[in-house]
């Protein structure tokens, strides 16, 4: 039977894709709104505070009120800024963050685009956001914004290298870059999932991914004690919202990728639990990863910039390359993998 995404494109299929894209955008916006709420709640709980508790029952409408306030704020553009680039940068940051979601499979049959180079597609498009951040800092005509933009570019480019190399072991194991094939290669027993046989690659991927997200303890581009607010210091209102939105959309994307590459995707931990729909297993793992990202933010202090760059080039990159050699030797000697 021919799969839906392999069939010829018709007006009906086009309408379905558009409706699906709108649905994903609405779901991601809902995720972003309440990810902010739950992040504040989780950090409050860990620090013996209540977190948001005034607006709506249990504070559930606090993020909605914050978003509404942000969108209603005055949109200001510095007098000496490059207005064209200043306006373009937030859009250029957000659009790739949403487009990368097209290739993510949520279950065996729920996916918008079945790409044979799924992970490379993510890396290629997420790199555009790095350019947007540099443009935003440059166009602001503010030395602190420019420093924040350059820091961000250096950090994100540096950590993309170990991030990509850390996944090579999973690709070798599955003998494919297709995310569906990588999930299929992990099987239905949790001890076969890549986070155990690829434990070195998994550790490198997690650290590099957190740095790619510019989140604590790697949030140097937004080091408020040094750079005011980093590359978006001159942005206000809905343009600032675009930068924040893209950051949380990438949280969503990285959590999905970690689930697919290392945690078995939609596979249950044991075959006896396969009566539970795969999409439920997917989002349970996804939720655990998002919670861990919030936990890390509440726990670790910010690194110095020299420590940050040294970790990427002196620790993570050699470990990622070592993981490739270990995986290759194991496959050659024992004939494992795809």
CSV table of C-alpha atoms in Angstrom, one decimal:
chain,number,residue,atom,x,y,z
A,1,UNK,CA,0.0,0.0,0.0
A,2,UNK,CA,1.4,3.4,-1.0
A,3,UNK,CA,2.0,5.7,1.9
A,4,UNK,CA,0.2,9.1,2.0
A,5,UNK,CA,3.4,11.1,1.6
A,6,UNK,CA,4.5,9.0,-1.4
A,7,UNK,CA,1.4,9.7,-3.3
A,8,UNK,CA,1.2,12.4,-6.1
A,9,UNK,CA,0.4,15.9,-4.8
A,10,UNK,CA,-3.1,16.9,-5.5
A,11,UNK,CA,-5.3,19.9,-4.4
A,12,UNK,CA,-6.8,17.6,-1.8
A,13,UNK,CA,-3.4,16.5,-0.5
A,14,UNK,CA,-2.3,20.1,-0.5
A,15,UNK,CA,-5.2,21.2,1.6
A,16,UNK,CA,-4.5,18.3,4.1
A,17,UNK,CA,-0.9,19.4,4.4
A,18,UNK,CA,-1.9,23.0,5.0
A,19,UNK,CA,-4.4,22.0,7.6
A,20,UNK,CA,-1.8,19.8,9.2
A,21,UNK,CA,0.7,22.6,9.3
A,22,UNK,CA,-1.8,25.0,10.9
A,23,UNK,CA,-2.6,22.2,13.4
A,24,UNK,CA,1.1,21.7,14.3
A,25,UNK,CA,1.6,25.5,14.6
A,26,UNK,CA,-1.4,25.7,17.0
A,27,UNK,CA,-0.1,22.7,19.0
A,28,UNK,CA,3.4,24.2,19.2
A,29,UNK,CA,2.1,27.6,20.2
A,30,UNK,CA,0.1,25.9,23.0
A,31,UNK,CA,3.2,23.9,24.0
A,32,UNK,CA,5.3,27.1,24.1
A,33,UNK,CA,2.7,29.0,26.2
A,34,UNK,CA,2.5,26.2,28.8
A,35,UNK,CA,6.1,25.2,28.7
A,36,UNK,CA,6.9,28.7,30.0
A,37,UNK,CA,4.3,28.2,32.7
A,38,UNK,CA,5.5,24.7,33.7
A,39,UNK,CA,9.2,25.8,33.6
A,40,UNK,CA,8.4,28.6,36.2
A,41,UNK,CA,6.4,26.1,38.3
A,42,UNK,CA,9.1,23.4,38.2
A,43,UNK,CA,11.8,25.9,39.1
A,44,UNK,CA,9.6,27.4,41.8
A,45,UNK,CA,8.9,23.9,43.3
A,46,UNK,CA,12.7,23.1,43.3
A,47,UNK,CA,13.5,26.4,45.0
A,48,UNK,CA,10.6,26.3,47.5
A,49,UNK,CA,8.6,28.9,45.8
A,50,UNK,CA,5.0,28.8,44.5
A,51,UNK,CA,5.6,30.1,41.0
A,52,UNK,CA,2.7,31.6,39.0
A,53,UNK,CA,-0.5,31.3,41.1
A,54,UNK,CA,-2.5,34.5,40.6
A,55,UNK,CA,-3.9,34.7,37.1
A,56,UNK,CA,-6.5,32.0,36.5
A,57,UNK,CA,-6.9,28.7,38.4
A,58,UNK,CA,-3.5,27.5,39.7
A,59,UNK,CA,-2.0,30.4,37.7
A,60,UNK,CA,-2.7,28.6,34.4
A,61,UNK,CA,-3.5,31.9,32.6
A,62,UNK,CA,-0.3,33.6,33.6
A,63,UNK,CA,1.6,32.8,30.4
A,64,UNK,CA,-1.5,33.8,28.4
A,65,UNK,CA,-1.5,37.2,30.1
A,66,UNK,CA,2.3,37.5,29.6
A,67,UNK,CA,1.9,36.8,25.9
A,68,UNK,CA,-1.0,39.2,25.5
A,69,UNK,CA,1.0,41.9,27.3
A,70,UNK,CA,4.0,41.3,25.1
A,71,UNK,CA,2.0,41.5,21.9
A,72,UNK,CA,0.3,44.8,23.0
A,73,UNK,CA,3.6,46.5,23.9
A,74,UNK,CA,4.9,49.3,21.6
A,75,UNK,CA,7.0,48.2,18.8
A,76,UNK,CA,10.2,50.3,18.9
A,77,UNK,CA,13.0,50.5,16.4
A,78,UNK,CA,16.2,52.3,17.3
A,79,UNK,CA,16.7,55.5,15.3
A,80,UNK,CA,20.1,54.5,13.9
A,81,UNK,CA,19.3,50.8,13.4
A,82,UNK,CA,19.3,49.1,10.0
A,83,UNK,CA,15.5,48.9,9.8
A,84,UNK,CA,15.3,46.3,7.0
A,85,UNK,CA,17.6,43.8,8.8
A,86,UNK,CA,16.2,44.7,12.2
A,87,UNK,CA,12.7,43.7,11.0
A,88,UNK,CA,13.9,40.7,9.1
A,89,UNK,CA,15.9,39.1,11.9
A,90,UNK,CA,13.1,37.9,14.2
A,91,UNK,CA,11.2,36.4,11.2
A,92,UNK,CA,14.4,34.7,10.0
A,93,UNK,CA,14.9,33.2,13.5
A,94,UNK,CA,11.3,31.9,13.8
A,95,UNK,CA,10.5,30.4,10.4
A,96,UNK,CA,13.3,27.8,10.3
A,97,UNK,CA,12.4,26.7,13.9
A,98,UNK,CA,8.9,25.9,12.8
A,99,UNK,CA,9.9,24.4,9.4
A,100,UNK,CA,12.2,21.8,11.1
A,101,UNK,CA,9.1,20.2,12.7
A,102,UNK,CA,8.0,18.9,9.3
A,103,UNK,CA,10.3,15.9,9.3
A,104,UNK,CA,9.5,14.6,12.9
A,105,UNK,CA,7.7,11.3,13.0
A,106,UNK,CA,5.4,11.0,16.1
A,107,UNK,CA,4.5,7.4,15.4
A,108,UNK,CA,4.8,4.8,12.7
A,109,UNK,CA,2.2,6.5,10.5
A,110,UNK,CA,2.1,10.1,11.8
A,111,UNK,CA,4.6,12.2,9.9
A,112,UNK,CA,4.4,15.1,7.5
A,113,UNK,CA,7.6,14.5,5.5
A,114,UNK,CA,9.6,11.2,5.4
A,115,UNK,CA,13.1,12.4,4.6
A,116,UNK,CA,16.1,10.1,4.1
A,117,UNK,CA,18.3,12.8,5.7
A,118,UNK,CA,16.1,13.9,8.5
A,119,UNK,CA,18.7,14.9,11.1
A,120,UNK,CA,20.8,16.8,8.5
A,121,UNK,CA,17.7,18.7,7.5
A,122,UNK,CA,17.4,19.9,11.1
A,123,UNK,CA,21.0,21.0,11.2
A,124,UNK,CA,20.8,22.8,7.9
A,125,UNK,CA,17.7,24.8,8.8
A,126,UNK,CA,18.6,25.5,12.4
A,127,UNK,CA,21.8,27.1,11.1
A,128,UNK,CA,19.7,29.9,9.6
A,129,UNK,CA,18.6,30.9,13.1
A,130,UNK,CA,22.2,31.5,14.0
A,131,UNK,CA,22.5,33.9,11.1
A,132,UNK,CA,19.3,35.6,12.2
A,133,UNK,CA,20.7,36.2,15.7
A,134,UNK,CA,23.9,37.7,14.3
A,135,UNK,CA,21.8,39.9,12.0
A,136,UNK,CA,19.6,41.0,14.9
A,137,UNK,CA,22.7,42.0,17.0
A,138,UNK,CA,24.3,43.8,14.1
A,139,UNK,CA,21.2,45.6,12.9
A,140,UNK,CA,20.4,47.0,16.4
A,141,UNK,CA,23.5,49.3,16.2
A,142,UNK,CA,24.2,48.5,19.9
A,143,UNK,CA,27.6,47.2,21.0
A,144,UNK,CA,26.0,44.9,23.7
A,145,UNK,CA,23.6,43.4,21.2
A,146,UNK,CA,26.4,42.9,18.7
A,147,UNK,CA,28.6,41.2,21.4
A,148,UNK,CA,25.6,39.0,22.3
A,149,UNK,CA,25.0,38.1,18.7
A,150,UNK,CA,28.7,37.2,18.1
A,151,UNK,CA,28.9,35.1,21.3
A,152,UNK,CA,25.8,33.3,20.2
A,153,UNK,CA,27.2,32.6,16.7
A,154,UNK,CA,30.5,31.3,18.1
A,155,UNK,CA,28.7,29.1,20.6
A,156,UNK,CA,26.1,27.6,18.3
A,157,UNK,CA,28.5,27.0,15.4
A,158,UNK,CA,31.0,25.4,17.8
A,159,UNK,CA,28.5,23.1,19.4
A,160,UNK,CA,26.9,22.0,16.1
A,161,UNK,CA,30.1,20.1,15.3
A,162,UNK,CA,29.9,17.6,18.3
A,163,UNK,CA,26.1,17.6,18.1
A,164,UNK,CA,26.3,16.2,14.5
A,165,UNK,CA,29.2,13.9,15.2
A,166,UNK,CA,27.5,12.4,18.3
A,167,UNK,CA,24.6,11.1,16.1
A,168,UNK,CA,26.9,9.3,13.7
A,169,UNK,CA,27.0,6.3,15.9
A,170,UNK,CA,23.2,6.0,15.8
A,171,UNK,CA,23.3,6.4,12.0
A,172,UNK,CA,25.9,3.6,11.8
A,173,UNK,CA,23.8,1.4,14.1
A,174,UNK,CA,20.7,1.8,11.9
A,175,UNK,CA,22.6,2.1,8.6
A,176,UNK,CA,20.3,5.0,7.7
A,177,UNK,CA,19.8,8.8,8.3
A,178,UNK,CA,16.0,8.3,8.2
A,179,UNK,CA,14.6,8.9,11.6
A,180,UNK,CA,11.9,6.2,11.1
A,181,UNK,CA,14.7,3.7,10.3
A,182,UNK,CA,16.7,4.8,13.4
A,183,UNK,CA,13.6,4.2,15.6
A,184,UNK,CA,13.0,0.8,14.0
A,185,UNK,CA,16.6,-0.3,14.6
A,186,UNK,CA,16.2,0.3,18.4
A,187,UNK,CA,13.5,-2.4,18.9
A,188,UNK,CA,11.0,-2.7,21.7
A,189,UNK,CA,13.3,-3.4,24.7
A,190,UNK,CA,14.6,-0.3,26.4
A,191,UNK,CA,18.1,-1.8,26.9
A,192,UNK,CA,18.4,-1.9,23.1
A,193,UNK,CA,17.6,1.8,22.8
A,194,UNK,CA,20.6,3.9,21.7
A,195,UNK,CA,21.0,5.7,25.0
A,196,UNK,CA,22.7,2.6,26.4
A,197,UNK,CA,24.9,1.2,23.5
A,198,UNK,CA,25.6,4.8,22.5
A,199,UNK,CA,26.0,6.2,26.0
A,200,UNK,CA,29.0,8.4,25.0
A,201,UNK,CA,27.2,9.8,22.0
A,202,UNK,CA,24.1,10.3,24.1
A,203,UNK,CA,26.0,12.3,26.7
A,204,UNK,CA,27.7,14.4,24.1
A,205,UNK,CA,24.4,15.0,22.3
A,206,UNK,CA,22.6,16.2,25.4
A,207,UNK,CA,25.3,18.7,26.4
A,208,UNK,CA,25.7,20.0,22.9
A,209,UNK,CA,21.9,20.3,22.4
A,210,UNK,CA,21.5,22.3,25.6
A,211,UNK,CA,24.2,24.7,24.4
A,212,UNK,CA,22.5,24.9,21.0
A,213,UNK,CA,19.4,26.0,22.8
A,214,UNK,CA,21.3,28.8,24.6
A,215,UNK,CA,19.9,27.5,27.9
A,216,UNK,CA,21.5,27.4,31.3
A,217,UNK,CA,24.3,26.7,32.0
A,218,UNK,CA,25.2,27.7,28.4
A,219,UNK,CA,23.2,30.9,28.1
A,220,UNK,CA,26.2,33.1,27.5
A,221,UNK,CA,24.6,35.1,24.6
A,222,UNK,CA,22.0,36.3,27.1
A,223,UNK,CA,24.2,36.9,30.1
A,224,UNK,CA,22.2,39.7,31.6
A,225,UNK,CA,24.9,40.6,34.1
A,226,UNK,CA,27.4,41.2,31.3
A,227,UNK,CA,25.5,42.0,28.1
A,228,UNK,CA,22.2,43.5,29.4
A,229,UNK,CA,20.0,41.0,27.5
A,230,UNK,CA,22.2,39.9,24.6
A,231,UNK,CA,21.4,40.1,20.9
A,232,UNK,CA,17.7,41.0,21.5
A,233,UNK,CA,18.3,43.9,23.9
A,234,UNK,CA,16.8,46.5,21.4
A,235,UNK,CA,13.8,44.4,20.5
A,236,UNK,CA,10.3,44.9,22.1
A,237,UNK,CA,6.8,43.7,21.7
A,238,UNK,CA,6.0,41.0,19.1
A,239,UNK,CA,9.5,41.1,17.6
A,240,UNK,CA,11.0,40.1,20.9
A,241,UNK,CA,8.2,37.5,21.1
A,242,UNK,CA,9.4,35.9,17.9
A,243,UNK,CA,12.9,35.4,19.3
A,244,UNK,CA,11.5,33.8,22.5
A,245,UNK,CA,9.1,31.7,20.5
A,246,UNK,CA,11.8,30.3,18.3
A,247,UNK,CA,13.9,29.4,21.4
A,248,UNK,CA,11.0,27.3,22.8
A,249,UNK,CA,10.2,25.8,19.5
A,250,UNK,CA,13.7,24.5,19.3
A,251,UNK,CA,13.2,23.1,22.8
A,252,UNK,CA,10.3,21.1,21.3
A,253,UNK,CA,12.4,20.0,18.4
A,254,UNK,CA,15.4,18.9,20.4
A,255,UNK,CA,13.2,17.0,22.8
A,256,UNK,CA,11.6,15.2,19.8
A,257,UNK,CA,15.0,14.4,18.3
A,258,UNK,CA,16.4,13.0,21.6
A,259,UNK,CA,13.3,10.8,21.9
A,260,UNK,CA,13.7,9.5,18.3
A,261,UNK,CA,17.5,9.1,18.2
A,262,UNK,CA,18.2,7.7,21.7
A,263,UNK,CA,15.0,6.7,23.5
A,264,UNK,CA,13.3,4.4,21.0
A,265,UNK,CA,10.8,6.9,19.7
A,266,UNK,CA,7.3,5.5,19.9
A,267,UNK,CA,8.4,2.0,20.9
A,268,UNK,CA,7.3,0.8,24.4
A,269,UNK,CA,10.0,-0.1,26.9
A,270,UNK,CA,8.9,-3.8,26.7
A,271,UNK,CA,6.8,-5.5,24.0
A,272,UNK,CA,4.1,-6.4,26.5
A,273,UNK,CA,3.1,-2.7,26.7
A,274,UNK,CA,2.6,-2.3,22.9
A,275,UNK,CA,-1.2,-2.2,23.4
A,276,UNK,CA,-0.6,1.5,24.5
A,277,UNK,CA,-0.6,3.7,21.3
A,278,UNK,CA,2.9,4.6,20.2
A,279,UNK,CA,2.2,8.4,20.2
A,280,UNK,CA,1.5,8.2,23.9
A,281,UNK,CA,4.9,6.6,24.5
A,282,UNK,CA,6.5,9.3,22.3
A,283,UNK,CA,5.0,12.1,24.3
A,284,UNK,CA,5.8,10.5,27.7
A,285,UNK,CA,9.5,10.4,26.8
A,286,UNK,CA,9.2,13.9,25.3
A,287,UNK,CA,7.8,15.2,28.6
A,288,UNK,CA,10.6,13.6,30.6
A,289,UNK,CA,13.2,15.3,28.4
A,290,UNK,CA,11.5,18.7,28.7
A,291,UNK,CA,11.3,18.3,32.5
A,292,UNK,CA,15.0,17.5,32.6
A,293,UNK,CA,15.8,20.7,30.6
A,294,UNK,CA,13.8,22.7,33.3
A,295,UNK,CA,15.6,20.8,36.0
A,296,UNK,CA,19.0,21.6,34.6
A,297,UNK,CA,18.2,25.3,34.4
A,298,UNK,CA,17.2,25.3,38.1
A,299,UNK,CA,20.4,23.5,39.1
A,300,UNK,CA,23.5,24.6,37.3
A,301,UNK,CA,25.3,28.0,37.4
A,302,UNK,CA,26.3,29.7,34.2
A,303,UNK,CA,29.7,28.8,32.7
A,304,UNK,CA,32.4,31.4,31.8
A,305,UNK,CA,32.8,31.9,28.0
A,306,UNK,CA,36.3,30.3,28.0
A,307,UNK,CA,34.9,27.2,29.8
A,308,UNK,CA,32.1,27.0,27.4
A,309,UNK,CA,34.3,27.0,24.3
A,310,UNK,CA,36.9,24.8,25.8
A,311,UNK,CA,34.2,22.2,26.6
A,312,UNK,CA,33.1,22.1,23.0
A,313,UNK,CA,36.5,21.7,21.3
A,314,UNK,CA,38.6,20.0,24.0
A,315,UNK,CA,36.0,17.6,25.5
A,316,UNK,CA,32.9,17.0,23.5
A,317,UNK,CA,34.5,16.8,20.0
A,318,UNK,CA,37.1,14.2,21.0
A,319,UNK,CA,34.5,12.2,22.8
A,320,UNK,CA,32.1,12.3,19.8
A,321,UNK,CA,34.9,11.1,17.4
A,322,UNK,CA,35.9,8.4,19.9
A,323,UNK,CA,32.3,7.2,19.9
A,324,UNK,CA,32.4,6.8,16.1
A,325,UNK,CA,35.6,4.6,16.4
A,326,UNK,CA,34.1,2.5,19.2
A,327,UNK,CA,30.9,2.0,17.3
A,328,UNK,CA,32.7,1.1,14.1
A,329,UNK,CA,34.9,-1.4,15.9
A,330,UNK,CA,31.9,-3.0,17.6
A,331,UNK,CA,30.0,-3.4,14.4
A,332,UNK,CA,33.0,-4.8,12.6
A,333,UNK,CA,33.9,-7.3,15.3
A,334,UNK,CA,30.4,-8.5,16.3
A,335,UNK,CA,28.4,-7.6,13.2
A,336,UNK,CA,25.8,-5.6,15.1
A,337,UNK,CA,23.8,-2.7,13.8
A,338,UNK,CA,21.6,-2.2,10.7
